[in-house]
XYZ file of C-alpha atoms in Angstrom:
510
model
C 1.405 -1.993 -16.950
C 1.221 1.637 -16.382
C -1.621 3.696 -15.031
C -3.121 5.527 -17.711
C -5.342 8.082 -18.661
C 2.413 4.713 6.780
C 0.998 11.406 13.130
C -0.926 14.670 12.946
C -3.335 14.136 15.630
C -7.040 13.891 15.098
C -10.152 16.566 15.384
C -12.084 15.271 18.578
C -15.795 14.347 17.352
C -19.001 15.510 19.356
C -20.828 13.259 21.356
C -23.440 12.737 18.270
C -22.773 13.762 14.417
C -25.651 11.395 12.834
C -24.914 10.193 9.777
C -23.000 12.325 8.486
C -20.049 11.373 8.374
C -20.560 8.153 6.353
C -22.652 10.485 3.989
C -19.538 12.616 3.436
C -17.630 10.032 2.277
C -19.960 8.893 -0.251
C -19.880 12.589 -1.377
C -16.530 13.494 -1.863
C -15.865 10.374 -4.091
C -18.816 11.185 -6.312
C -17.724 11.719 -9.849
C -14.496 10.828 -9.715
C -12.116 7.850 -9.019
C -12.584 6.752 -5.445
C -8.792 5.289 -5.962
C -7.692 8.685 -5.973
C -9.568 10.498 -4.203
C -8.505 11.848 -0.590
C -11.206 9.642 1.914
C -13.165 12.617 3.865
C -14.720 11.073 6.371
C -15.647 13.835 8.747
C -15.338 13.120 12.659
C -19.132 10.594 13.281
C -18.749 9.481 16.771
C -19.028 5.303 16.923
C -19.602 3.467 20.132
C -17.073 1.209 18.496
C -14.166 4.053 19.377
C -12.012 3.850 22.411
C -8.988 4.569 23.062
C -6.245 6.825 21.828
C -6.364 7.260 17.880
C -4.368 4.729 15.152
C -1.061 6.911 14.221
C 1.229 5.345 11.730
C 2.611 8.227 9.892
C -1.014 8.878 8.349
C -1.715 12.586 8.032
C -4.665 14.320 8.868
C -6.469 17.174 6.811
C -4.884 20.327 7.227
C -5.406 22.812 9.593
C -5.434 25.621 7.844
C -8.768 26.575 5.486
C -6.996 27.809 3.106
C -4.000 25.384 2.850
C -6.942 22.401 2.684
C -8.687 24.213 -0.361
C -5.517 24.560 -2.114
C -5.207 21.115 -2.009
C -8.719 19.926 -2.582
C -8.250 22.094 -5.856
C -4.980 20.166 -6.389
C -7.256 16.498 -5.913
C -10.066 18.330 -8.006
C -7.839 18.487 -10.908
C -6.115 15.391 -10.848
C -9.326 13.421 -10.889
C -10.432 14.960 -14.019
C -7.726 12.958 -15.468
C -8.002 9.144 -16.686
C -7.615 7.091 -13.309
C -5.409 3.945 -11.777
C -7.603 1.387 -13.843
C -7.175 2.357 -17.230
C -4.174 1.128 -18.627
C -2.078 1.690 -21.773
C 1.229 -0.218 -22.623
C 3.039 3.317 -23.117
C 5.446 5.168 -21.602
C 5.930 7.819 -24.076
C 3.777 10.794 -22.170
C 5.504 10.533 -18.615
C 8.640 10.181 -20.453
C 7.843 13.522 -22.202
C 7.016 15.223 -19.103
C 10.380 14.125 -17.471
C 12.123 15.105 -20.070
C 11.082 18.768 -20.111
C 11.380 18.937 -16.685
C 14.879 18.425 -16.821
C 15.065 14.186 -16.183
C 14.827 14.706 -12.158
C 14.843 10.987 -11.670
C 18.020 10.877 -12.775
C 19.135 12.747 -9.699
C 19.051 10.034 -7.153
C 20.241 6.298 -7.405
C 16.600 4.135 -6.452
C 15.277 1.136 -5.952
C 12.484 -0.380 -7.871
C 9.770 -2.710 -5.508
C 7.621 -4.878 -7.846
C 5.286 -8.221 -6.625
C 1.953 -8.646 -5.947
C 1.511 -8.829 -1.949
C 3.987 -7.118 0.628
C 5.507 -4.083 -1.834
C 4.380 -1.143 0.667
C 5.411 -3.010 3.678
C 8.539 -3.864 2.315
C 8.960 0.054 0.851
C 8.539 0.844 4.714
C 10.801 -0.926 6.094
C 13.705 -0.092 3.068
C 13.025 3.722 3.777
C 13.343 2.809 7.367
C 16.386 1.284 6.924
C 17.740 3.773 4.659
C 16.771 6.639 6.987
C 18.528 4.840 9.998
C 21.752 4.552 7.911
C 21.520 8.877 7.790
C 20.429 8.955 4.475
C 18.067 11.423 3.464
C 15.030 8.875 1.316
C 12.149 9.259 -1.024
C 9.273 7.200 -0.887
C 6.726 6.690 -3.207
C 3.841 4.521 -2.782
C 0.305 3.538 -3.670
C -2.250 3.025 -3.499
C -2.596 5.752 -0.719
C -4.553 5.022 2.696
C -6.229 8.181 3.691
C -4.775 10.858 2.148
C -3.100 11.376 -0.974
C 0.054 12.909 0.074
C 0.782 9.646 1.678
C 1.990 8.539 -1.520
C 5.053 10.698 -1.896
C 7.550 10.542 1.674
C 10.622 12.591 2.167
C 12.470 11.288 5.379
C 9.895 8.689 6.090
C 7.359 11.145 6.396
C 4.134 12.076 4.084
C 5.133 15.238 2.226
C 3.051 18.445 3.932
C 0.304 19.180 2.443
C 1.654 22.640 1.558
C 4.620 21.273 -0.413
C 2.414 18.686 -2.169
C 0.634 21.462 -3.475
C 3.830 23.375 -4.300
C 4.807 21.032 -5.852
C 1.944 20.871 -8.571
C 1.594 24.221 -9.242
C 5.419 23.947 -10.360
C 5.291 21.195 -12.883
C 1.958 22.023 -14.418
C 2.690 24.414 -16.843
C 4.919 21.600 -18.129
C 1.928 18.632 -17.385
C 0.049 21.549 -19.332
C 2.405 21.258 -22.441
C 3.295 17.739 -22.484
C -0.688 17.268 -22.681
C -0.911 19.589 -25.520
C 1.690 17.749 -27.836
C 0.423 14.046 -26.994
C -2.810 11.982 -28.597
C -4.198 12.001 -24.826
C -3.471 13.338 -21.741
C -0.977 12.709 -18.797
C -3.307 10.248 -16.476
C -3.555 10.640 -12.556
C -0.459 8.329 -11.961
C 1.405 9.509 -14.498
C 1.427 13.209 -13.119
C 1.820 12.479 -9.493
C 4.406 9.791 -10.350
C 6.338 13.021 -11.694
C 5.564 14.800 -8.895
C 7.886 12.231 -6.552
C 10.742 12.129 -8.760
C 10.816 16.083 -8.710
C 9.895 16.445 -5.522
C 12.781 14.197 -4.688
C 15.010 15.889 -6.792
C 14.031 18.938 -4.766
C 14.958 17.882 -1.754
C 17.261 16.433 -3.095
C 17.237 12.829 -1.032
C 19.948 10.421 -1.184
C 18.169 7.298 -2.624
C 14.654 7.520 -3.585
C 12.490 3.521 -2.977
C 9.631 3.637 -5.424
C 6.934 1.232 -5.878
C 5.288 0.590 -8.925
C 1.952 1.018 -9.790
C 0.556 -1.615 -11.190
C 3.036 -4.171 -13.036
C 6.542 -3.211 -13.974
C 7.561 -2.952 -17.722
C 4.913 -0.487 -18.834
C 4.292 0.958 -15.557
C 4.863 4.850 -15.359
C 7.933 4.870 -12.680
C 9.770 2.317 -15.161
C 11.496 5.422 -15.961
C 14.271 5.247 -13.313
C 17.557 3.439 -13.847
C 17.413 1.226 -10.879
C 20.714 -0.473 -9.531
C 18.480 -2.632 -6.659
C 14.995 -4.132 -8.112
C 13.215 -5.838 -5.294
C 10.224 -8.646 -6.613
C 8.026 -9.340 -3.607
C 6.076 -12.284 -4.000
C 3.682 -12.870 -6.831
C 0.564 -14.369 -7.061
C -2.857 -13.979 -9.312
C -4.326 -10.240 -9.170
C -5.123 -7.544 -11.789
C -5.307 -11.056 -13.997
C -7.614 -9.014 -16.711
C -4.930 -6.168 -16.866
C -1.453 -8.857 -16.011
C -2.020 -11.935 -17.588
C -3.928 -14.656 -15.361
C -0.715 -17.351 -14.590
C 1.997 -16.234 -12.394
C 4.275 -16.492 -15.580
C 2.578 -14.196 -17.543
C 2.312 -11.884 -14.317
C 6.168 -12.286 -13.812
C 6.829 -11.726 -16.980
C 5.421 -7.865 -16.932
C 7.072 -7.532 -13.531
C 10.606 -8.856 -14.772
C 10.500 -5.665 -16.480
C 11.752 -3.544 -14.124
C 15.117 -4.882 -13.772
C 18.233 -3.471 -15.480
C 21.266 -4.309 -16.775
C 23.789 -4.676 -13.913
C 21.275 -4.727 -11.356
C 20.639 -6.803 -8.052
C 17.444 -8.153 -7.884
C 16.255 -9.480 -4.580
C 13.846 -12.080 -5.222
C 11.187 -13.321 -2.659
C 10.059 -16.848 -2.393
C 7.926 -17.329 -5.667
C 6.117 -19.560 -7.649
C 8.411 -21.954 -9.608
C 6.373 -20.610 -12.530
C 7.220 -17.030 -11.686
C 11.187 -17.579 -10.487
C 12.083 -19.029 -13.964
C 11.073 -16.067 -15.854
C 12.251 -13.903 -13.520
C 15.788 -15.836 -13.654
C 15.467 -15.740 -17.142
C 14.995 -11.770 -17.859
C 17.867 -11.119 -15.401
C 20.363 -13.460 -17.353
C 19.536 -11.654 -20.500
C 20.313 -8.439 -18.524
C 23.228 -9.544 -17.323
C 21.953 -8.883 -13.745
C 23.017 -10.468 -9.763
C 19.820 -12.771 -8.456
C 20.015 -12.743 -4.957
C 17.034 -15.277 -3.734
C 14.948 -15.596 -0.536
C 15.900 -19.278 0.927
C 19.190 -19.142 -0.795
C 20.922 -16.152 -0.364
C 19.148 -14.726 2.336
C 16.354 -15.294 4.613
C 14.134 -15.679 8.053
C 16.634 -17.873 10.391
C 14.205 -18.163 13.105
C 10.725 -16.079 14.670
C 8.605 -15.797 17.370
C 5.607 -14.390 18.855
C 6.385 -11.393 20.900
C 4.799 -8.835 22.675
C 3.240 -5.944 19.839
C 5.081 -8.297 17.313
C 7.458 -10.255 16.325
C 11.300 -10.993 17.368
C 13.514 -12.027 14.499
C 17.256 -13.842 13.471
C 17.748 -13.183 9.687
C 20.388 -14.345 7.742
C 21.351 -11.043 5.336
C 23.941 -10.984 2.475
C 26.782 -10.236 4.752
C 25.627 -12.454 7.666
C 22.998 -12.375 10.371
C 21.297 -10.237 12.363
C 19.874 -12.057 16.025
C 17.471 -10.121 18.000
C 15.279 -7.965 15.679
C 11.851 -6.634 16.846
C 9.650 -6.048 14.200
C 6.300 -4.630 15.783
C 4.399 -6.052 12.760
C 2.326 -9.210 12.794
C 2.130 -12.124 11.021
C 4.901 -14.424 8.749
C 4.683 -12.706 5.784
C 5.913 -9.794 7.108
C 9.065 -11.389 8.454
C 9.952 -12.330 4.850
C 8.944 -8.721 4.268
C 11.235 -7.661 6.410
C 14.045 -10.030 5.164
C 13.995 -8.808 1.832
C 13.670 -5.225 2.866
C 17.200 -6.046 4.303
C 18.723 -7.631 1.400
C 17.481 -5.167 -0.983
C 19.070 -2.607 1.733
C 22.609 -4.545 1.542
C 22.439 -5.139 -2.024
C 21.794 -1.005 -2.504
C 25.447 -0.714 -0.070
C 27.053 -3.529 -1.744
C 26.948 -5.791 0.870
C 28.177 -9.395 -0.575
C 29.775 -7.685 -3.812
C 31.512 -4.620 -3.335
C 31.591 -4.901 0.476
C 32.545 -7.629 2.731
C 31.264 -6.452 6.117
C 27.795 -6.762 6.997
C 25.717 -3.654 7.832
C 25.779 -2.463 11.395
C 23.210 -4.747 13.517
C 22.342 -2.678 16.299
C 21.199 0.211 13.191
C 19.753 -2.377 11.565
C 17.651 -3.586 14.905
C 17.150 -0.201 15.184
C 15.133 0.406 12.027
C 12.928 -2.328 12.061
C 12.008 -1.364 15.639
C 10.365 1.609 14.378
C 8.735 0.404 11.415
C 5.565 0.808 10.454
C 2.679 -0.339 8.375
C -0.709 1.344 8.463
C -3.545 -0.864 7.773
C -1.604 -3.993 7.530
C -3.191 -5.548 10.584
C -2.874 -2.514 12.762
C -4.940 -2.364 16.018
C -7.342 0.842 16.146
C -9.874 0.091 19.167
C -9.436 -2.019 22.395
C -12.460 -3.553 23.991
C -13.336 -5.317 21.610
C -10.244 -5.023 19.656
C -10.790 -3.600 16.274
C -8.066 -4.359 13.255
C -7.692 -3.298 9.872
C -6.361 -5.269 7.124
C -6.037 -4.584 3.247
C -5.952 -7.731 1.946
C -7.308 -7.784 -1.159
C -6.830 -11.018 -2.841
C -6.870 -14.176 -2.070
C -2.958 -14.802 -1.200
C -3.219 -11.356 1.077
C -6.227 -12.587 2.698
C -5.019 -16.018 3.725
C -1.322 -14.275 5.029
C -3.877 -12.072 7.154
C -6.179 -14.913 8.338
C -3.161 -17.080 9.903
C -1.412 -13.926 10.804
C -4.632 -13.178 13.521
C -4.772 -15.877 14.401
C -1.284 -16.287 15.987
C -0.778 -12.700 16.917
C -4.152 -12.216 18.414
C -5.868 -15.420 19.660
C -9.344 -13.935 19.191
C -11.405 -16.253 20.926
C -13.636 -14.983 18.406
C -13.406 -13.130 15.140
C -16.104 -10.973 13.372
C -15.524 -9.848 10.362
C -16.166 -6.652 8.252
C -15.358 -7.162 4.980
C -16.104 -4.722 1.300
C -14.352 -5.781 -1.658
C -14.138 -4.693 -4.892
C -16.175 -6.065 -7.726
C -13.041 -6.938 -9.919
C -11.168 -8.689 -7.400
C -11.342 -12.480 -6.913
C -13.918 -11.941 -4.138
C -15.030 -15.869 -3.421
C -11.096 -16.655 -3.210
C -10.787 -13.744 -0.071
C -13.857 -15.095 1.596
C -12.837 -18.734 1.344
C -9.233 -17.623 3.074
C -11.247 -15.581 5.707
C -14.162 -18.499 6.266
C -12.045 -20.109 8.906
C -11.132 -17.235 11.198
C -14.729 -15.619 11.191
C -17.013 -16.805 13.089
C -19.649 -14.488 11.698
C -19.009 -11.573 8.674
C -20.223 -8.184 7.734
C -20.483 -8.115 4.458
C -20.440 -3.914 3.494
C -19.493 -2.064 0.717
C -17.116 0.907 0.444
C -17.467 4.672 -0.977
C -16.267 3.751 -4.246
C -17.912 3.109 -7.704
C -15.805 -0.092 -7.986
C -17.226 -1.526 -4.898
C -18.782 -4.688 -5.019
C -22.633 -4.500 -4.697
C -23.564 -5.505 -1.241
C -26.228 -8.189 -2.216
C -24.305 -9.724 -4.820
C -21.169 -9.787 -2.280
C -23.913 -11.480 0.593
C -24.929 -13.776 -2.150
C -21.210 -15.333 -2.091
C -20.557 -15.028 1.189
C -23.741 -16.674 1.720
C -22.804 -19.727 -0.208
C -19.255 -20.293 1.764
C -20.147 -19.658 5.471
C -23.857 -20.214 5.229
C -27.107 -17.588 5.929
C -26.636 -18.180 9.602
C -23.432 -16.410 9.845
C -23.396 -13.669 7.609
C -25.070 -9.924 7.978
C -25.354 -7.285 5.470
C -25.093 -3.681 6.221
C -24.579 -1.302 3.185
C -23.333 1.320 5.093
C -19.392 0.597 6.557
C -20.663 2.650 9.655
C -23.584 0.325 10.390
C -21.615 -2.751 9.809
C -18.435 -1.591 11.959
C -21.147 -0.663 14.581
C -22.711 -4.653 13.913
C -19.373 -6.262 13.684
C -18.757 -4.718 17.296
C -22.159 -5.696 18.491
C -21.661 -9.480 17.564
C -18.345 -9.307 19.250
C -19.541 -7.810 22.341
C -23.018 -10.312 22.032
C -21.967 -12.857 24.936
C -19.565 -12.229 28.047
C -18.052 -15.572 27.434
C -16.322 -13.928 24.088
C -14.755 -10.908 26.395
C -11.517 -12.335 23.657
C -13.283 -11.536 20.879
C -12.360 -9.282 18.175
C -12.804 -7.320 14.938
C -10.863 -8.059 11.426
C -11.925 -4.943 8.868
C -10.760 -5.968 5.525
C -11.272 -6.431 1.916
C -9.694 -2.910 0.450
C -7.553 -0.142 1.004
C -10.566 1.923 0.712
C -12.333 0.306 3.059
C -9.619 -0.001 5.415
C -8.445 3.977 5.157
C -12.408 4.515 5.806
C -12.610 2.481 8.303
C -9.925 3.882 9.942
C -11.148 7.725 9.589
C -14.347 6.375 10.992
C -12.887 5.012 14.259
C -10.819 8.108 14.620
C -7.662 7.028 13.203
C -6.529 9.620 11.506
């Protein structure tokens, strides 16, 4: 349903900052949605950084003062609109605003990612593609990270700040009127999903790859007129908002494919594939299935990733580096491919495959912030934003081969609407001890209640509560670091995006 209503460098911290930095975050996301908000998490020294900083296409705040007010003012008024977890099964008021503003997502062909688990990844690695083809792309994803221009990419980067705010100013006198004539107003996603398409328009790109928010059939970018929907897999979250079976969740994300459209379809549920099968034979629409059509041929560990043979619609591609972890996002990468060769008309229009040296190309350089990226050696430190259950057991078997921690701590905050006992169950394996935290936000999980359950599934002995991420990142590292004999040991920091894109400010990664 609709929302209603992955290198700038880093500032170098002082030797000792207190705490404030932990206390800034809590105070920028006071009184608004933390979901939205732009994580400020100042610069606090922790013993647990080392090392050069995390990259991955995050930006930083901006340099100039006045540029960074501008767009705090820009953040300011967006949150005073209805936020990412109210929903409404209506797409009349973002249709409105598109429509005075002249239909710009009508000026670019797109392709429409839907699923559960895997749709930024898999966004990634499309634009990637896309962009290593020479044409110019449009991302938009979300949640964001760090900072909310993350969410709309021209040419595989974050739009700058500057633009971002450019951007605004030029469509609100029309957000402005399209409020006025509607029962309620525009809500955060619905104005920054308008944003991307005319920032896109502006650019103009070539193809624009947009993710949905939350769902597919009422969801705010089901606007666009996609020839290529892409369904990664599905599995049970947002079950108050989506339906709580994987058939009643497939059935709101069938909704995003057209008539005459490909849709590349990951492995999923039998549950889920029949009523995605379904919606595109009423549409009259190409399946094109993970297992079937296309696939992972073969993978193995390698050096800062993984080295892949998969079998596309026009053939297979040997030799591909993905410098990602972890199974899932080999499959990723398969149907980033497919949904790539369906968008050329590989296996319908076109015989030939792509070009697989472009193709290795791409995936070489992809990129995934906070998808188990490393952000501290010594003990090694890595961020994950697994946030339900299926996320959180592709993460747990993903460290485990791409690591070999003789030892894992984990730091985990969750939200209090997720399916919080199903993520620590997934995780209870691979951690020797946890962290149990909480993040900035006002949908965070209350610390004791989150110890309670984590209490019952690894037992008292190997769980420690910190309220403050700071404390329990410093904790986590301490645990790690407790005995030379675990000089293999490591960090997992999971649970959220928010606490991962904190996490990740506070260990100078952005």
């Amino acid at each position: 349903m609709e929302a209603y209503g992955p290198d700038e460098g880093y500032a170098e911290a002082p030797d000792s900052v207190g705490a404030d930095a932990f206390e800034r975050i809590v105070g920028a996301e006071t009184g608004r949605d933390p979901d939205l908000a732009v994580i400020e998490a100042g610069s606090r020294t922790l013993r647990t950084r080392s090392g050069p900083p995390a990259g991955g296409g995050l930006p930083a705040r901006p340099a100039d003062p006045e540029l960074d007010q501008a767009l705090h003012e820009v953040e300011a008024e967006l949150a005073t609109r209805w936020g990412e977890t109210k929903l409404d099964p209506s797409r009349v008021r973002i249709e409105a605003l598109l429509d005075v503003l002249g239909a710009p997502q009508r000026a670019y062909p797109s392709i429409h990612i839907t699923g559960t688990n895997g749709k930024t990844s898999t966004a990634r690695m499309i634009e990637a593609l896309l962009g290593a083809f020479e044409l110019r792309t449009g991302r938009y994803t979300s949640p964001h990270v760090q900072s909310i221009t993350e969410r709309i990419s021209l040419d595989g980067a974050p739009i700058a700040a500057e633009r971002f705010v450019e951007t605004f100013r030029d469509i609100r006198p029309y957000v402005e009127m399209t409020d006025a004539a509607q029962k309620y107003r525009l809500s955060f996603f619905e104005v920054l999903t308008a944003m991307a398409f005319a920032a896109f328009a502006d650019a103009p790109v070539d193809v624009a790859v947009v993710e949905v928010g939350m769902g597919g059939e009422w969801d705010a970018t089901n606007v666009i007129d996609a020839g290529v929907a892409v369904v990664t897999p599905i599995s049970l979250d947002h079950t108050d908002r989506l339906g709580a079976t994987p058939d009643l969740i497939a059935a709101e994300k069938a909704g995003i494919v057209k008539p005459d459209a490909v849709v590349v379809l990951a492995q999923q549920p039998v549950e889920a594939a029949s009523v995605l099968l379904k919606r595109a034979v009423e549409v009259d629409a190409t399946v094109v299935r993970e297992g079937m059509e296309f696939g992972v041929l073969a993978r193995e560990v390698a050096v800062g990733g993984q080295l892949l043979t998969l079998r596309g619609l026009g053939g297979e591609y040997a030799d591909v580096f993905l410098p990602l972890h972890g199974a899932h996002q080999a499959h990723n990468a398969s149907v980033a491919l497919a949904a790539v060769e369906a968008f050329f008309g590989v296996g319908t229009t076109r015989a030939e495959p792509l070009d697989a040296d472009t193709v290795r190309e791409a995936f070489a350089a992809a990129t995934s912030p906070g998808r188990l990226e490393v952000v501290r050696q010594g003990p090694t430190v890595v961020l994950d934003a697994a946030h339900n259950p299926a996320g959180a057991r592709a993460a747990a078997e993903a460290v485990g081969e791409a690591f070999g921690f003789s030892r894992l701590v984990g730091v985990l905050g969750a939200s209090a609407d997720k399916d919080v006992r199903g993520i620590l169950e997934a995780f209870e394996p691979v951690f020797a001890e946890i962290v149990v935290t909480r993040n900035s936000s006002h949908r965070a999980m209350d610390v004791d209640a989150l110890a309670a359950v984590a209490v019952e599934i690894f037992g008292a002995d190997r769980v420690q509560v910190e309220p403050r991420l700071d404390d329990a990142l410093e904790a986590a590292v301490t645990l790690a670091e407790s005995e030379a004999e675990f000089a293999g040991a490591g960090v997992l920091v999971t649970g959220s995006v928010i606490t991962v894109g904190e996490a990740r400010l506070l260990l100078g990664g952005g």
